[in-house]
PDB file of C-alpha atoms in Angstrom:
ATOM      1  CA  UNK L 166     -13.139   9.061 -14.409  1.00 43.00           C
ATOM      2  CA  UNK L 167     -13.563   5.689 -12.810  1.00 42.00           C
ATOM      3  CA  UNK L 168     -16.996   4.281 -12.152  1.00 46.00           C
ATOM      4  CA  UNK L 169     -18.661   5.616  -9.019  1.00 41.00           C
ATOM      5  CA  UNK L 170     -20.138   2.187  -8.325  1.00 56.00           C
ATOM      6  CA  UNK L 171     -17.971   0.080  -6.041  1.00 68.00           C
ATOM      7  CA  UNK L 172     -18.729  -3.238  -4.420  1.00 76.00           C
ATOM      8  CA  UNK L 173     -18.221  -4.047  -0.743  1.00 82.00           C
ATOM      9  CA  UNK L 174     -19.043  -7.746  -0.975  1.00 83.00           C
ATOM     10  CA  UNK L 175     -18.766 -10.570  -3.458  1.00 88.00           C
ATOM     11  CA  UNK L 176     -15.742 -11.190  -5.650  1.00 88.00           C
ATOM     12  CA  UNK L 177     -15.785  -7.650  -6.997  1.00 89.00           C
ATOM     13  CA  UNK L 178     -15.205  -6.366  -3.484  1.00 91.00           C
ATOM     14  CA  UNK L 179     -11.790  -8.065  -3.421  1.00 95.00           C
ATOM     15  CA  UNK L 180      -8.559  -6.856  -4.958  1.00 97.00           C
ATOM     16  CA  UNK L 181      -6.975  -8.294  -8.077  1.00 97.00           C
ATOM     17  CA  UNK L 182      -3.500  -7.380  -9.337  1.00 97.00           C
ATOM     18  CA  UNK L 183      -4.915  -6.637 -12.779  1.00 97.00           C
ATOM     19  CA  UNK L 184      -7.153  -3.854 -11.435  1.00 97.00           C
ATOM     20  CA  UNK L 185      -4.921  -2.397  -8.725  1.00 98.00           C
ATOM     21  CA  UNK L 186      -2.423   0.428  -8.454  1.00 98.00           C
ATOM     22  CA  UNK L 187      -0.331   0.951  -5.301  1.00 98.00           C
ATOM     23  CA  UNK L 188       0.195   4.492  -4.022  1.00 98.00           C
ATOM     24  CA  UNK L 189       2.902   5.006  -1.392  1.00 98.00           C
ATOM     25  CA  UNK L 190       2.782   8.498   0.066  1.00 98.00           C
ATOM     26  CA  UNK L 191       5.458  10.189   2.179  1.00 98.00           C
ATOM     27  CA  UNK L 192       7.278   7.355   3.931  1.00 98.00           C
ATOM     28  CA  UNK L 193      10.099   9.777   4.752  1.00 97.00           C
ATOM     29  CA  UNK L 194      12.346  10.393   7.715  1.00 92.00           C
ATOM     30  CA  UNK L 195      10.681  13.546   9.012  1.00 93.00           C
ATOM     31  CA  UNK L 196       7.271  11.926   8.766  1.00 95.00           C
ATOM     32  CA  UNK L 197       8.451   8.980  10.849  1.00 96.00           C
ATOM     33  CA  UNK L 198       9.843  11.377  13.454  1.00 94.00           C
ATOM     34  CA  UNK L 199       6.326  12.271  14.579  1.00 95.00           C
ATOM     35  CA  UNK L 200       4.610   8.948  13.915  1.00 97.00           C
ATOM     36  CA  UNK L 201       3.490   7.534  17.266  1.00 97.00           C
ATOM     37  CA  UNK L 202       0.428   5.409  16.492  1.00 98.00           C
ATOM     38  CA  UNK L 203       2.512   2.249  16.271  1.00 96.00           C
ATOM     39  CA  UNK L 204       6.147   1.232  16.196  1.00 96.00           C
ATOM     40  CA  UNK L 205       7.961   2.865  13.292  1.00 96.00           C
ATOM     41  CA  UNK L 206       9.993  -0.248  12.505  1.00 96.00           C
ATOM     42  CA  UNK L 207       6.772  -2.215  12.111  1.00 97.00           C
ATOM     43  CA  UNK L 208       5.488   0.322   9.583  1.00 98.00           C
ATOM     44  CA  UNK L 209       8.804   0.134   7.711  1.00 98.00           C
ATOM     45  CA  UNK L 210       8.570  -3.659   7.616  1.00 97.00           C
ATOM     46  CA  UNK L 211       4.997  -3.575   6.372  1.00 98.00           C
ATOM     47  CA  UNK L 212       5.368  -0.911   3.699  1.00 98.00           C
ATOM     48  CA  UNK L 213       8.507  -2.561   2.293  1.00 98.00           C
ATOM     49  CA  UNK L 214       6.636  -5.876   2.216  1.00 98.00           C
ATOM     50  CA  UNK L 215       3.742  -4.179   0.447  1.00 98.00           C
ATOM     51  CA  UNK L 216       6.093  -2.657  -2.135  1.00 98.00           C
ATOM     52  CA  UNK L 217       7.764  -6.020  -2.772  1.00 98.00           C
ATOM     53  CA  UNK L 218       4.366  -7.675  -3.127  1.00 98.00           C
ATOM     54  CA  UNK L 219       3.271  -5.119  -5.718  1.00 98.00           C
ATOM     55  CA  UNK L 220       6.466  -5.692  -7.680  1.00 98.00           C
ATOM     56  CA  UNK L 221       5.985  -9.475  -7.563  1.00 97.00           C
ATOM     57  CA  UNK L 222       2.537  -9.099  -9.124  1.00 98.00           C
ATOM     58  CA  UNK L 223       3.506  -6.391 -11.590  1.00 98.00           C
ATOM     59  CA  UNK L 224       1.121  -3.925  -9.937  1.00 98.00           C
ATOM     60  CA  UNK L 225       1.923  -0.335 -10.996  1.00 98.00           C
ATOM     61  CA  UNK L 226       3.320   1.559  -8.015  1.00 98.00           C
ATOM     62  CA  UNK L 227       3.487   5.323  -7.637  1.00 98.00           C
ATOM     63  CA  UNK L 228       5.839   6.867  -5.091  1.00 98.00           C
ATOM     64  CA  UNK L 229       5.498  10.401  -3.798  1.00 98.00           C
ATOM     65  CA  UNK L 230       7.277  12.594  -1.267  1.00 98.00           C
ATOM     66  CA  UNK L 231       6.510  15.993   0.214  1.00 97.00           C
ATOM     67  CA  UNK L 232       9.263  18.617   0.394  1.00 96.00           C
ATOM     68  CA  UNK L 233      12.002  15.997   0.265  1.00 94.00           C
ATOM     69  CA  UNK L 234      14.654  18.710   0.131  1.00 93.00           C
ATOM     70  CA  UNK L 235      13.756  19.463   3.756  1.00 90.00           C
ATOM     71  CA  UNK L 236      12.147  16.251   4.965  1.00 84.00           C
ATOM     72  CA  UNK L 237      14.360  13.638   3.385  1.00 92.00           C
ATOM     73  CA  UNK L 238      13.971  11.025   0.696  1.00 96.00           C
ATOM     74  CA  UNK L 239      11.586   8.106   0.730  1.00 97.00           C
ATOM     75  CA  UNK L 240      12.962   5.329   2.959  1.00 97.00           C
ATOM     76  CA  UNK L 241      15.683   3.184   1.438  1.00 97.00           C
ATOM     77  CA  UNK L 242      13.741  -0.062   1.819  1.00 98.00           C
ATOM     78  CA  UNK L 243      10.995   1.173  -0.507  1.00 98.00           C
ATOM     79  CA  UNK L 244      13.328   2.922  -2.949  1.00 98.00           C
ATOM     80  CA  UNK L 245      15.425  -0.243  -3.235  1.00 98.00           C
ATOM     81  CA  UNK L 246      12.365  -2.129  -4.507  1.00 98.00           C
ATOM     82  CA  UNK L 247      12.000   0.426  -7.322  1.00 98.00           C
ATOM     83  CA  UNK L 248      15.573   1.690  -7.781  1.00 97.00           C
ATOM     84  CA  UNK L 249      14.919   3.392 -11.110  1.00 96.00           C
ATOM     85  CA  UNK L 250      11.746   5.206 -10.070  1.00 97.00           C
ATOM     86  CA  UNK L 251      12.024   8.790  -8.858  1.00 97.00           C
ATOM     87  CA  UNK L 252       9.237   9.701  -6.414  1.00 98.00           C
ATOM     88  CA  UNK L 253       7.000  12.616  -7.322  1.00 98.00           C
ATOM     89  CA  UNK L 254       8.196  15.365  -4.985  1.00 98.00           C
ATOM     90  CA  UNK L 255       5.450  17.870  -4.270  1.00 98.00           C
ATOM     91  CA  UNK L 256       4.494  20.789  -2.027  1.00 97.00           C
ATOM     92  CA  UNK L 257       0.777  20.024  -1.710  1.00 97.00           C
ATOM     93  CA  UNK L 258      -0.144  18.328   1.571  1.00 97.00           C
ATOM     94  CA  UNK L 259      -2.862  16.492  -0.350  1.00 98.00           C
ATOM     95  CA  UNK L 260      -1.098  14.415  -3.008  1.00 98.00           C
ATOM     96  CA  UNK L 261      -4.290  14.284  -5.091  1.00 98.00           C
ATOM     97  CA  UNK L 262      -3.994  18.040  -5.672  1.00 98.00           C
ATOM     98  CA  UNK L 263      -0.717  17.501  -7.521  1.00 98.00           C
ATOM     99  CA  UNK L 264      -1.678  16.948 -11.138  1.00 98.00           C
ATOM    100  CA  UNK L 265       1.421  14.852 -11.829  1.00 98.00           C
ATOM    101  CA  UNK L 266       0.288  12.357  -9.198  1.00 98.00           C
ATOM    102  CA  UNK L 267      -3.266  12.220 -10.539  1.00 98.00           C
ATOM    103  CA  UNK L 268      -2.031  11.884 -14.127  1.00 98.00           C
ATOM    104  CA  UNK L 269       0.224   8.992 -13.090  1.00 98.00           C
ATOM    105  CA  UNK L 270      -2.779   7.199 -11.599  1.00 98.00           C
ATOM    106  CA  UNK L 271      -4.935   7.843 -14.654  1.00 98.00           C
ATOM    107  CA  UNK L 272      -2.180   6.602 -16.955  1.00 98.00           C
ATOM    108  CA  UNK L 273      -2.386   3.154 -15.362  1.00 98.00           C
ATOM    109  CA  UNK L 274      -6.057   2.834 -16.271  1.00 97.00           C
ATOM    110  CA  UNK L 275      -6.639   1.051 -12.941  1.00 96.00           C
ATOM    111  CA  UNK L 276      -9.729   1.655 -10.777  1.00 96.00           C
ATOM    112  CA  UNK L 277      -8.733   0.105  -7.460  1.00 98.00           C
ATOM    113  CA  UNK L 278      -6.354   2.380  -5.562  1.00 98.00           C
ATOM    114  CA  UNK L 279      -4.356   0.861  -2.708  1.00 98.00           C
ATOM    115  CA  UNK L 280      -3.014   3.659  -0.494  1.00 98.00           C
ATOM    116  CA  UNK L 281      -0.463   3.651   2.327  1.00 98.00           C
ATOM    117  CA  UNK L 282       0.922   6.863   3.788  1.00 98.00           C
ATOM    118  CA  UNK L 283       2.351   8.864   6.645  1.00 98.00           C
ATOM    119  CA  UNK L 284       0.392  10.331   8.274  1.00 98.00           C
ATOM    120  CA  UNK L 285      -2.916   8.438   8.268  1.00 98.00           C
ATOM    121  CA  UNK L 286      -5.069  11.385   9.284  1.00 98.00           C
ATOM    122  CA  UNK L 287      -3.527  13.758   6.732  1.00 98.00           C
ATOM    123  CA  UNK L 288      -1.463  12.388   3.853  1.00 98.00           C
ATOM    124  CA  UNK L 289      -3.530   9.200   3.597  1.00 98.00           C
ATOM    125  CA  UNK L 290      -6.995  10.511   4.364  1.00 98.00           C
ATOM    126  CA  UNK L 291      -6.877  13.619   2.169  1.00 98.00           C
ATOM    127  CA  UNK L 292      -6.005  12.007  -1.205  1.00 98.00           C
ATOM    128  CA  UNK L 293      -8.013   8.887  -0.419  1.00 98.00           C
ATOM    129  CA  UNK L 294     -11.143  10.923   0.287  1.00 98.00           C
ATOM    130  CA  UNK L 295     -10.708  13.015  -2.845  1.00 98.00           C
ATOM    131  CA  UNK L 296     -10.045   9.979  -5.042  1.00 98.00           C
ATOM    132  CA  UNK L 297     -13.078   8.247  -3.570  1.00 98.00           C
ATOM    133  CA  UNK L 298     -15.164  11.310  -4.390  1.00 97.00           C
ATOM    134  CA  UNK L 299     -13.978  11.097  -7.978  1.00 97.00           C
ATOM    135  CA  UNK L 300     -15.251   7.549  -8.330  1.00 96.00           C
ATOM    136  CA  UNK L 301     -12.267   5.337  -7.548  1.00 97.00           C
ATOM    137  CA  UNK L 302     -12.491   2.211  -5.421  1.00 97.00           C
ATOM    138  CA  UNK L 303     -10.084   3.080  -2.602  1.00 98.00           C
ATOM    139  CA  UNK L 304      -8.351   0.800  -0.091  1.00 98.00           C
ATOM    140  CA  UNK L 305      -6.327   2.116   2.882  1.00 98.00           C
ATOM    141  CA  UNK L 306      -3.542  -0.155   4.160  1.00 98.00           C
ATOM    142  CA  UNK L 307      -3.772   0.527   7.882  1.00 98.00           C
ATOM    143  CA  UNK L 308      -0.657  -1.285   9.069  1.00 98.00           C
ATOM    144  CA  UNK L 309       1.617   0.244   6.396  1.00 98.00           C
ATOM    145  CA  UNK L 310       0.482   3.709   7.491  1.00 98.00           C
ATOM    146  CA  UNK L 311       0.717   5.603  10.756  1.00 98.00           C
ATOM    147  CA  UNK L 312      -0.489   8.741  12.510  1.00 98.00           C
ATOM    148  CA  UNK L 313       0.917  11.169  15.037  1.00 98.00           C
ATOM    149  CA  UNK L 314      -0.902   9.297  17.823  1.00 98.00           C
ATOM    150  CA  UNK L 315      -3.045   6.176  18.208  1.00 98.00           C
ATOM    151  CA  UNK L 316      -6.118   8.415  18.321  1.00 98.00           C
ATOM    152  CA  UNK L 317      -5.086  10.322  15.188  1.00 98.00           C
ATOM    153  CA  UNK L 318      -4.571   7.073  13.262  1.00 98.00           C
ATOM    154  CA  UNK L 319      -7.913   5.696  14.483  1.00 98.00           C
ATOM    155  CA  UNK L 320      -9.812   8.884  13.637  1.00 98.00           C
ATOM    156  CA  UNK L 321      -8.217   9.018  10.200  1.00 98.00           C
ATOM    157  CA  UNK L 322      -9.223   5.422   9.493  1.00 98.00           C
ATOM    158  CA  UNK L 323     -12.718   5.987  10.851  1.00 98.00           C
ATOM    159  CA  UNK L 324     -13.210   9.071   8.719  1.00 98.00           C
ATOM    160  CA  UNK L 325     -12.217   7.166   5.595  1.00 98.00           C
ATOM    161  CA  UNK L 326     -14.398   4.170   6.460  1.00 98.00           C
ATOM    162  CA  UNK L 327     -17.386   6.491   6.893  1.00 98.00           C
ATOM    163  CA  UNK L 328     -16.735   7.743   3.357  1.00 97.00           C
ATOM    164  CA  UNK L 329     -16.741   4.197   1.942  1.00 96.00           C
ATOM    165  CA  UNK L 330     -12.981   3.646   1.789  1.00 97.00           C
ATOM    166  CA  UNK L 331     -12.038   0.048   2.554  1.00 97.00           C
ATOM    167  CA  UNK L 332      -9.549  -0.672   5.357  1.00 98.00           C
ATOM    168  CA  UNK L 333      -7.083  -3.497   4.744  1.00 98.00           C
ATOM    169  CA  UNK L 334      -3.691  -4.818   5.896  1.00 98.00           C
ATOM    170  CA  UNK L 335      -0.623  -5.578   3.801  1.00 98.00           C
ATOM    171  CA  UNK L 336      -0.956  -9.326   4.320  1.00 97.00           C
ATOM    172  CA  UNK L 337      -4.593  -9.201   3.224  1.00 97.00           C
ATOM    173  CA  UNK L 338      -3.499  -7.339   0.071  1.00 98.00           C
ATOM    174  CA  UNK L 339      -0.983 -10.118  -0.641  1.00 97.00           C
ATOM    175  CA  UNK L 340      -3.599 -12.841  -0.161  1.00 96.00           C
ATOM    176  CA  UNK L 341      -6.226 -11.105  -2.286  1.00 97.00           C
ATOM    177  CA  UNK L 342      -3.757 -10.542  -5.118  1.00 97.00           C
ATOM    178  CA  UNK L 343      -2.550 -14.173  -4.923  1.00 96.00           C
ATOM    179  CA  UNK L 344      -6.051 -15.625  -4.397  1.00 94.00           C
ATOM    180  CA  UNK L 345      -4.889 -19.201  -5.123  1.00 93.00           C
ATOM    181  CA  UNK L 346      -1.713 -20.857  -3.795  1.00 85.00           C
ATOM    182  CA  UNK L 347      -1.639 -22.842  -7.010  1.00 88.00           C
ATOM    183  CA  UNK L 348      -0.703 -19.582  -8.742  1.00 90.00           C
ATOM    184  CA  UNK L 349       2.882 -20.776  -9.079  1.00 89.00           C
ATOM    185  CA  UNK L 350       4.272 -17.834 -11.058  1.00 93.00           C
ATOM    186  CA  UNK L 351       4.199 -15.656  -7.917  1.00 93.00           C
ATOM    187  CA  UNK L 352       4.433 -18.344  -5.223  1.00 87.00           C
ATOM    188  CA  UNK L 353       8.223 -18.238  -4.910  1.00 87.00           C
ATOM    189  CA  UNK L 354       8.408 -14.462  -4.579  1.00 92.00           C
ATOM    190  CA  UNK L 355       5.616 -14.428  -1.993  1.00 91.00           C
ATOM    191  CA  UNK L 356       7.282 -17.170   0.027  1.00 89.00           C
ATOM    192  CA  UNK L 357      10.380 -14.987   0.232  1.00 91.00           C
ATOM    193  CA  UNK L 358       8.360 -11.906   1.222  1.00 95.00           C
ATOM    194  CA  UNK L 359       6.469 -13.796   3.908  1.00 93.00           C
ATOM    195  CA  UNK L 360       9.658 -15.315   5.256  1.00 91.00           C
ATOM    196  CA  UNK L 361      11.356 -11.921   5.527  1.00 93.00           C
ATOM    197  CA  UNK L 362       8.439  -9.720   6.574  1.00 94.00           C
ATOM    198  CA  UNK L 363       5.575 -11.942   7.698  1.00 89.00           C
ATOM    199  CA  UNK L 364       6.536 -12.494  11.337  1.00 81.00           C
ATOM    200  CA  UNK L 365       4.524 -15.386  12.775  1.00 76.00           C
ATOM    201  CA  UNK L 366       2.714 -15.842   9.467  1.00 73.00           C
ATOM    202  CA  UNK L 367       6.077 -16.236   7.754  1.00 70.00           C
ATOM    203  CA  UNK L 368       7.181 -18.827  10.292  1.00 74.00           C
ATOM    204  CA  UNK L 369       3.945 -20.787   9.824  1.00 69.00           C
ATOM    205  CA  UNK L 370       4.246 -20.566   6.045  1.00 69.00           C
ATOM    206  CA  UNK L 371       7.844 -21.852   6.149  1.00 68.00           C
ATOM    207  CA  UNK L 372       6.793 -24.706   8.440  1.00 65.00           C
ATOM    208  CA  UNK L 373       3.971 -25.695   6.101  1.00 60.00           C
ATOM    209  CA  UNK L 374       6.306 -25.558   3.090  1.00 64.00           C
ATOM    210  CA  UNK L 375       8.781 -27.831   4.838  1.00 62.00           C
ATOM    211  CA  UNK L 376       6.024 -30.337   5.570  1.00 50.00           C
ATOM    212  CA  UNK L 377       4.946 -30.318   1.942  1.00 51.00           C
ATOM    213  CA  UNK L 378       8.508 -30.877   0.772  1.00 58.00           C
ATOM    214  CA  UNK L 379       9.329 -33.597   3.289  1.00 58.00           C
ATOM    215  CA  UNK L 380       9.581 -37.130   1.833  1.00 63.00           C
ATOM    216  CA  UNK L 381       6.649 -39.352   2.659  1.00 57.00           C
ATOM    217  CA  UNK L 382       7.308 -42.634   4.384  1.00 54.00           C
TER     218      UNK L 382
END
């Protein structure tokens, strides 16, 4: 079991790729069909960006689906990032009750769990709360998750925050894992991710890169 002591401030309160594992839960077609807290295409963009970021940093990523034989496979954008990985298909609503999922997390030896899921109030909150209770340091990626309504998403996030789970966004995850733009081994991959998925941040990043590369007079 991971240590029950987690930090909310100082360097230890931030994510590092060496300590993290990414858990992507139920980004499937039938889950999106009743996701109304925010635009579905925005969630797709963000969760694919998050998956690509994890791959760039070598962060172990666990994929899971619920009843995929009826609800469809995990979205293509995520599966394409990990083409050889078969998601854990389960019947439990709470992924943390599926021992295969828990064993996959334990096998990584990582203590910081970065969750994103559909829906926020159910398939994110339930495993996140249980994992938190078992001593893991849990982060919930709000903008790569979604609920059946704005209120449902907000209540799910609030419930997790009250339990000590840390809310975060996909871009914040990227920046905490990178930590230093002089970290050149991942800079190129992140530039590509930001350009494709970062919206205004990607535009600003591209503009800054062009300025840095421009010849000086």
